[in-house]
């Protein structure tokens, strides 16, 4: 995407201590704060000023109360859900990624199945904006329980997967994704 920073690993680089962004506490999912995020403020503009593209789309902006509702229902900061959704899809339900991630939250079908079957015991439809946002919010709440309440680590686990974050640390390309989300979060606060 235009403006997106790409990180191209050097051949044979693999995962090493130098690109691991946290240390596991070994307590079954709780991890230390992401060092690449500690004390950083990535957004320098005024808080609460929505992205211009969102302001110009009343139909898309109409999803905001839905996002706020489901975020509150699962105890997740609405600004985090909004920022992740903006980074993932620009709040567009009709987009599908090359990896088959669907909708506002760009949920993979396997993630939707996990949320429906293991977290909620529901039959929500990934193709419905309301259901997609509910599943996204429930999944973010699950990630908070898995990796702790550090927004950087939650965003990393959303992008990379909680098992990979816990096992291997935060990959460099994930760090950029996280920085983008954290930069967006104050705009929705």
PDB file of C-alpha atoms in Angstrom:
ATOM      1  CA  UNK A   1       0.000   0.000   0.000  1.00  0.00           C
ATOM      2  CA  UNK A   2       1.149   3.534  -0.653  1.00  0.00           C
ATOM      3  CA  UNK A   3       2.946   4.924   2.386  1.00  0.00           C
ATOM      4  CA  UNK A   4       3.417   1.486   3.958  1.00  0.00           C
ATOM      5  CA  UNK A   5       6.931   0.740   5.139  1.00  0.00           C
ATOM      6  CA  UNK A   6       8.246  -2.595   3.991  1.00  0.00           C
ATOM      7  CA  UNK A   7      10.838  -4.527   5.911  1.00  0.00           C
ATOM      8  CA  UNK A   8      12.778  -6.966   3.779  1.00  0.00           C
ATOM      9  CA  UNK A   9      14.845  -9.388   5.828  1.00  0.00           C
ATOM     10  CA  UNK A  10      18.346 -10.189   4.733  1.00  0.00           C
ATOM     11  CA  UNK A  11      18.832 -13.713   3.361  1.00  0.00           C
ATOM     12  CA  UNK A  12      19.239 -16.243   6.149  1.00  0.00           C
ATOM     13  CA  UNK A  13      18.414 -13.714   8.855  1.00  0.00           C
ATOM     14  CA  UNK A  14      15.753 -15.777  10.606  1.00  0.00           C
ATOM     15  CA  UNK A  15      14.506 -14.822  14.050  1.00  0.00           C
ATOM     16  CA  UNK A  16      17.166 -13.835  16.526  1.00  0.00           C
ATOM     17  CA  UNK A  17      17.421 -12.078  19.827  1.00  0.00           C
ATOM     18  CA  UNK A  18      18.052  -8.834  17.974  1.00  0.00           C
ATOM     19  CA  UNK A  19      14.613  -8.819  16.360  1.00  0.00           C
ATOM     20  CA  UNK A  20      12.738 -10.238  19.322  1.00  0.00           C
ATOM     21  CA  UNK A  21      10.834  -7.397  20.889  1.00  0.00           C
ATOM     22  CA  UNK A  22       9.935  -8.826  24.264  1.00  0.00           C
ATOM     23  CA  UNK A  23      10.868 -11.478  26.744  1.00  0.00           C
ATOM     24  CA  UNK A  24       8.382 -14.095  27.826  1.00  0.00           C
ATOM     25  CA  UNK A  25       7.648 -14.300  31.511  1.00  0.00           C
ATOM     26  CA  UNK A  26       6.925 -17.991  31.190  1.00  0.00           C
ATOM     27  CA  UNK A  27       3.655 -17.543  33.077  1.00  0.00           C
ATOM     28  CA  UNK A  28       1.433 -18.971  30.372  1.00  0.00           C
ATOM     29  CA  UNK A  29       0.889 -16.089  28.020  1.00  0.00           C
ATOM     30  CA  UNK A  30       1.794 -12.928  29.872  1.00  0.00           C
ATOM     31  CA  UNK A  31       4.638 -11.069  28.225  1.00  0.00           C
ATOM     32  CA  UNK A  32       6.638  -8.000  29.047  1.00  0.00           C
ATOM     33  CA  UNK A  33       5.933  -4.692  27.347  1.00  0.00           C
ATOM     34  CA  UNK A  34       7.139  -4.441  23.770  1.00  0.00           C
ATOM     35  CA  UNK A  35      10.527  -2.727  23.928  1.00  0.00           C
ATOM     36  CA  UNK A  36      10.055  -1.179  20.493  1.00  0.00           C
ATOM     37  CA  UNK A  37       6.945   0.571  21.834  1.00  0.00           C
ATOM     38  CA  UNK A  38       8.007   1.568  25.339  1.00  0.00           C
ATOM     39  CA  UNK A  39       7.611   5.264  25.918  1.00  0.00           C
ATOM     40  CA  UNK A  40       7.069   5.989  22.233  1.00  0.00           C
ATOM     41  CA  UNK A  41       4.441   8.345  20.918  1.00  0.00           C
ATOM     42  CA  UNK A  42       4.070   7.862  17.203  1.00  0.00           C
ATOM     43  CA  UNK A  43       1.205  10.281  16.484  1.00  0.00           C
ATOM     44  CA  UNK A  44       1.973  13.965  16.866  1.00  0.00           C
ATOM     45  CA  UNK A  45      -1.388  15.441  15.836  1.00  0.00           C
ATOM     46  CA  UNK A  46      -4.400  16.367  17.954  1.00  0.00           C
ATOM     47  CA  UNK A  47      -6.198  13.518  19.709  1.00  0.00           C
ATOM     48  CA  UNK A  48      -9.663  12.620  18.526  1.00  0.00           C
ATOM     49  CA  UNK A  49      -9.234  13.886  14.965  1.00  0.00           C
ATOM     50  CA  UNK A  50     -10.467  11.030  12.796  1.00  0.00           C
ATOM     51  CA  UNK A  51      -8.602  10.186   9.586  1.00  0.00           C
ATOM     52  CA  UNK A  52      -9.783  12.442   6.740  1.00  0.00           C
ATOM     53  CA  UNK A  53     -10.794   9.463   4.616  1.00  0.00           C
ATOM     54  CA  UNK A  54     -13.098   8.295   7.399  1.00  0.00           C
ATOM     55  CA  UNK A  55     -14.604  11.749   7.920  1.00  0.00           C
ATOM     56  CA  UNK A  56     -15.539  11.859   4.233  1.00  0.00           C
ATOM     57  CA  UNK A  57     -17.397   8.527   4.290  1.00  0.00           C
ATOM     58  CA  UNK A  58     -20.648   8.804   6.277  1.00  0.00           C
ATOM     59  CA  UNK A  59     -21.616   5.213   5.427  1.00  0.00           C
ATOM     60  CA  UNK A  60     -18.358   3.886   6.840  1.00  0.00           C
ATOM     61  CA  UNK A  61     -18.439   6.318   9.765  1.00  0.00           C
ATOM     62  CA  UNK A  62     -21.831   4.818  10.669  1.00  0.00           C
ATOM     63  CA  UNK A  63     -19.899   1.738  11.876  1.00  0.00           C
ATOM     64  CA  UNK A  64     -18.389   3.710  14.744  1.00  0.00           C
ATOM     65  CA  UNK A  65     -21.259   3.124  17.206  1.00  0.00           C
ATOM     66  CA  UNK A  66     -21.132  -0.592  16.363  1.00  0.00           C
ATOM     67  CA  UNK A  67     -17.393  -0.717  17.063  1.00  0.00           C
ATOM     68  CA  UNK A  68     -17.787   1.237  20.310  1.00  0.00           C
ATOM     69  CA  UNK A  69     -20.661  -1.043  21.402  1.00  0.00           C
ATOM     70  CA  UNK A  70     -18.796  -4.318  20.843  1.00  0.00           C
ATOM     71  CA  UNK A  71     -15.535  -2.978  22.253  1.00  0.00           C
ATOM     72  CA  UNK A  72     -17.349  -1.998  25.451  1.00  0.00           C
ATOM     73  CA  UNK A  73     -19.203  -5.330  25.557  1.00  0.00           C
ATOM     74  CA  UNK A  74     -15.871  -7.199  25.648  1.00  0.00           C
ATOM     75  CA  UNK A  75     -13.957  -4.688  27.785  1.00  0.00           C
ATOM     76  CA  UNK A  76     -11.573  -3.532  25.057  1.00  0.00           C
ATOM     77  CA  UNK A  77     -10.636   0.125  24.583  1.00  0.00           C
ATOM     78  CA  UNK A  78     -12.772   1.340  21.665  1.00  0.00           C
ATOM     79  CA  UNK A  79      -9.851   3.369  20.282  1.00  0.00           C
ATOM     80  CA  UNK A  80      -7.756   0.197  19.997  1.00  0.00           C
ATOM     81  CA  UNK A  81     -10.522  -1.680  18.151  1.00  0.00           C
ATOM     82  CA  UNK A  82     -11.072   1.314  15.867  1.00  0.00           C
ATOM     83  CA  UNK A  83      -7.347   1.700  15.162  1.00  0.00           C
ATOM     84  CA  UNK A  84      -6.850  -1.990  14.378  1.00  0.00           C
ATOM     85  CA  UNK A  85      -9.932  -1.984  12.144  1.00  0.00           C
ATOM     86  CA  UNK A  86      -8.718   1.148  10.340  1.00  0.00           C
ATOM     87  CA  UNK A  87      -5.272  -0.356   9.811  1.00  0.00           C
ATOM     88  CA  UNK A  88      -6.720  -3.662   8.649  1.00  0.00           C
ATOM     89  CA  UNK A  89      -9.455  -2.541   6.262  1.00  0.00           C
ATOM     90  CA  UNK A  90     -10.191   1.160   6.534  1.00  0.00           C
ATOM     91  CA  UNK A  91     -13.443  -0.040   8.172  1.00  0.00           C
ATOM     92  CA  UNK A  92     -14.524  -1.664   4.924  1.00  0.00           C
ATOM     93  CA  UNK A  93     -16.586  -4.827   5.192  1.00  0.00           C
ATOM     94  CA  UNK A  94     -16.414  -5.689   1.488  1.00  0.00           C
ATOM     95  CA  UNK A  95     -12.655  -6.348   1.359  1.00  0.00           C
ATOM     96  CA  UNK A  96     -10.944  -9.725   1.375  1.00  0.00           C
ATOM     97  CA  UNK A  97      -7.179 -10.102   1.555  1.00  0.00           C
ATOM     98  CA  UNK A  98      -5.040 -12.449  -0.495  1.00  0.00           C
ATOM     99  CA  UNK A  99      -4.891 -14.647   2.621  1.00  0.00           C
ATOM    100  CA  UNK A 100      -8.741 -14.759   2.662  1.00  0.00           C
ATOM    101  CA  UNK A 101      -9.049 -12.416   5.654  1.00  0.00           C
ATOM    102  CA  UNK A 102     -12.522 -10.867   5.557  1.00  0.00           C
ATOM    103  CA  UNK A 103     -14.154  -7.577   6.414  1.00  0.00           C
ATOM    104  CA  UNK A 104     -13.667  -4.758   8.867  1.00  0.00           C
ATOM    105  CA  UNK A 105     -11.418  -6.792  11.159  1.00  0.00           C
ATOM    106  CA  UNK A 106      -9.780  -8.752   8.323  1.00  0.00           C
ATOM    107  CA  UNK A 107     -10.520 -11.967  10.174  1.00  0.00           C
ATOM    108  CA  UNK A 108      -9.292 -15.235   8.757  1.00  0.00           C
ATOM    109  CA  UNK A 109     -11.999 -17.891   8.511  1.00  0.00           C
ATOM    110  CA  UNK A 110     -10.049 -20.002  11.046  1.00  0.00           C
ATOM    111  CA  UNK A 111     -10.035 -17.060  13.479  1.00  0.00           C
ATOM    112  CA  UNK A 112     -13.783 -16.594  13.001  1.00  0.00           C
ATOM    113  CA  UNK A 113     -14.290 -20.318  13.681  1.00  0.00           C
ATOM    114  CA  UNK A 114     -12.155 -20.050  16.837  1.00  0.00           C
ATOM    115  CA  UNK A 115     -14.153 -17.049  18.067  1.00  0.00           C
ATOM    116  CA  UNK A 116     -17.501 -18.694  17.256  1.00  0.00           C
ATOM    117  CA  UNK A 117     -16.695 -22.163  18.574  1.00  0.00           C
ATOM    118  CA  UNK A 118     -14.190 -21.644  21.381  1.00  0.00           C
ATOM    119  CA  UNK A 119     -14.718 -18.121  22.689  1.00  0.00           C
ATOM    120  CA  UNK A 120     -18.393 -17.278  22.220  1.00  0.00           C
ATOM    121  CA  UNK A 121     -20.326 -20.436  21.334  1.00  0.00           C
ATOM    122  CA  UNK A 122     -22.099 -18.534  18.569  1.00  0.00           C
ATOM    123  CA  UNK A 123     -22.688 -18.781  14.843  1.00  0.00           C
ATOM    124  CA  UNK A 124     -21.728 -15.244  13.825  1.00  0.00           C
ATOM    125  CA  UNK A 125     -21.258 -14.505  10.132  1.00  0.00           C
ATOM    126  CA  UNK A 126     -17.840 -13.177   9.125  1.00  0.00           C
ATOM    127  CA  UNK A 127     -19.477 -11.508   6.088  1.00  0.00           C
ATOM    128  CA  UNK A 128     -21.746  -9.328   8.279  1.00  0.00           C
ATOM    129  CA  UNK A 129     -20.157  -6.052   9.399  1.00  0.00           C
ATOM    130  CA  UNK A 130     -21.802  -6.198  12.836  1.00  0.00           C
ATOM    131  CA  UNK A 131     -20.809  -9.825  13.372  1.00  0.00           C
ATOM    132  CA  UNK A 132     -17.288  -9.201  12.048  1.00  0.00           C
ATOM    133  CA  UNK A 133     -16.826  -6.324  14.486  1.00  0.00           C
ATOM    134  CA  UNK A 134     -18.215  -8.414  17.358  1.00  0.00           C
ATOM    135  CA  UNK A 135     -15.811 -11.257  16.547  1.00  0.00           C
ATOM    136  CA  UNK A 136     -12.909  -8.831  16.205  1.00  0.00           C
ATOM    137  CA  UNK A 137     -13.685  -7.279  19.600  1.00  0.00           C
ATOM    138  CA  UNK A 138     -14.031 -10.681  21.266  1.00  0.00           C
ATOM    139  CA  UNK A 139     -10.747 -11.809  19.705  1.00  0.00           C
ATOM    140  CA  UNK A 140      -8.949  -8.666  20.906  1.00  0.00           C
ATOM    141  CA  UNK A 141     -10.313  -9.310  24.421  1.00  0.00           C
ATOM    142  CA  UNK A 142      -8.939 -12.854  24.191  1.00  0.00           C
ATOM    143  CA  UNK A 143      -5.551 -11.516  23.077  1.00  0.00           C
ATOM    144  CA  UNK A 144      -5.480  -9.139  26.051  1.00  0.00           C
ATOM    145  CA  UNK A 145      -5.941 -12.173  28.317  1.00  0.00           C
ATOM    146  CA  UNK A 146      -3.205 -14.048  26.441  1.00  0.00           C
ATOM    147  CA  UNK A 147      -0.472 -11.408  26.100  1.00  0.00           C
ATOM    148  CA  UNK A 148      -1.445  -8.761  28.651  1.00  0.00           C
ATOM    149  CA  UNK A 149      -2.991  -5.325  28.410  1.00  0.00           C
ATOM    150  CA  UNK A 150      -0.135  -3.667  26.490  1.00  0.00           C
ATOM    151  CA  UNK A 151      -1.713  -2.315  23.268  1.00  0.00           C
ATOM    152  CA  UNK A 152       1.553  -2.923  21.398  1.00  0.00           C
ATOM    153  CA  UNK A 153       1.596  -6.596  22.290  1.00  0.00           C
ATOM    154  CA  UNK A 154      -2.134  -6.981  21.612  1.00  0.00           C
ATOM    155  CA  UNK A 155      -1.739  -5.433  18.149  1.00  0.00           C
ATOM    156  CA  UNK A 156       1.295  -7.649  17.516  1.00  0.00           C
ATOM    157  CA  UNK A 157      -0.654 -10.761  18.486  1.00  0.00           C
ATOM    158  CA  UNK A 158      -3.572  -9.687  16.287  1.00  0.00           C
ATOM    159  CA  UNK A 159      -1.285  -9.344  13.280  1.00  0.00           C
ATOM    160  CA  UNK A 160       1.180 -12.158  13.877  1.00  0.00           C
ATOM    161  CA  UNK A 161      -0.828 -14.528  16.053  1.00  0.00           C
ATOM    162  CA  UNK A 162      -0.495 -14.974  19.804  1.00  0.00           C
ATOM    163  CA  UNK A 163       1.411 -18.277  19.607  1.00  0.00           C
ATOM    164  CA  UNK A 164       4.032 -16.810  17.265  1.00  0.00           C
ATOM    165  CA  UNK A 165       4.442 -13.716  19.447  1.00  0.00           C
ATOM    166  CA  UNK A 166       4.849 -15.836  22.564  1.00  0.00           C
ATOM    167  CA  UNK A 167       7.193 -18.336  20.904  1.00  0.00           C
ATOM    168  CA  UNK A 168       9.325 -16.155  18.636  1.00  0.00           C
ATOM    169  CA  UNK A 169       8.860 -12.536  19.678  1.00  0.00           C
ATOM    170  CA  UNK A 170       7.593  -9.719  17.505  1.00  0.00           C
ATOM    171  CA  UNK A 171       8.946  -9.870  13.974  1.00  0.00           C
ATOM    172  CA  UNK A 172      10.256  -6.643  12.371  1.00  0.00           C
ATOM    173  CA  UNK A 173       7.361  -6.477   9.892  1.00  0.00           C
ATOM    174  CA  UNK A 174       4.948  -6.865  12.791  1.00  0.00           C
ATOM    175  CA  UNK A 175       6.687  -4.047  14.651  1.00  0.00           C
ATOM    176  CA  UNK A 176       5.856  -1.691  11.776  1.00  0.00           C
ATOM    177  CA  UNK A 177       2.222  -2.814  11.799  1.00  0.00           C
ATOM    178  CA  UNK A 178       2.089  -2.190  15.551  1.00  0.00           C
ATOM    179  CA  UNK A 179       3.628   1.266  15.174  1.00  0.00           C
ATOM    180  CA  UNK A 180       0.974   2.080  12.577  1.00  0.00           C
ATOM    181  CA  UNK A 181      -1.840   0.934  14.884  1.00  0.00           C
ATOM    182  CA  UNK A 182      -0.433   2.794  17.896  1.00  0.00           C
ATOM    183  CA  UNK A 183      -0.046   5.928  15.776  1.00  0.00           C
ATOM    184  CA  UNK A 184      -3.714   5.661  14.793  1.00  0.00           C
ATOM    185  CA  UNK A 185      -5.106   4.954  18.263  1.00  0.00           C
ATOM    186  CA  UNK A 186      -5.104   8.573  19.580  1.00  0.00           C
ATOM    187  CA  UNK A 187      -7.077   9.658  16.516  1.00  0.00           C
ATOM    188  CA  UNK A 188     -10.001   7.588  17.756  1.00  0.00           C
ATOM    189  CA  UNK A 189      -9.655   8.547  21.443  1.00  0.00           C
TER     190      UNK A 189
END
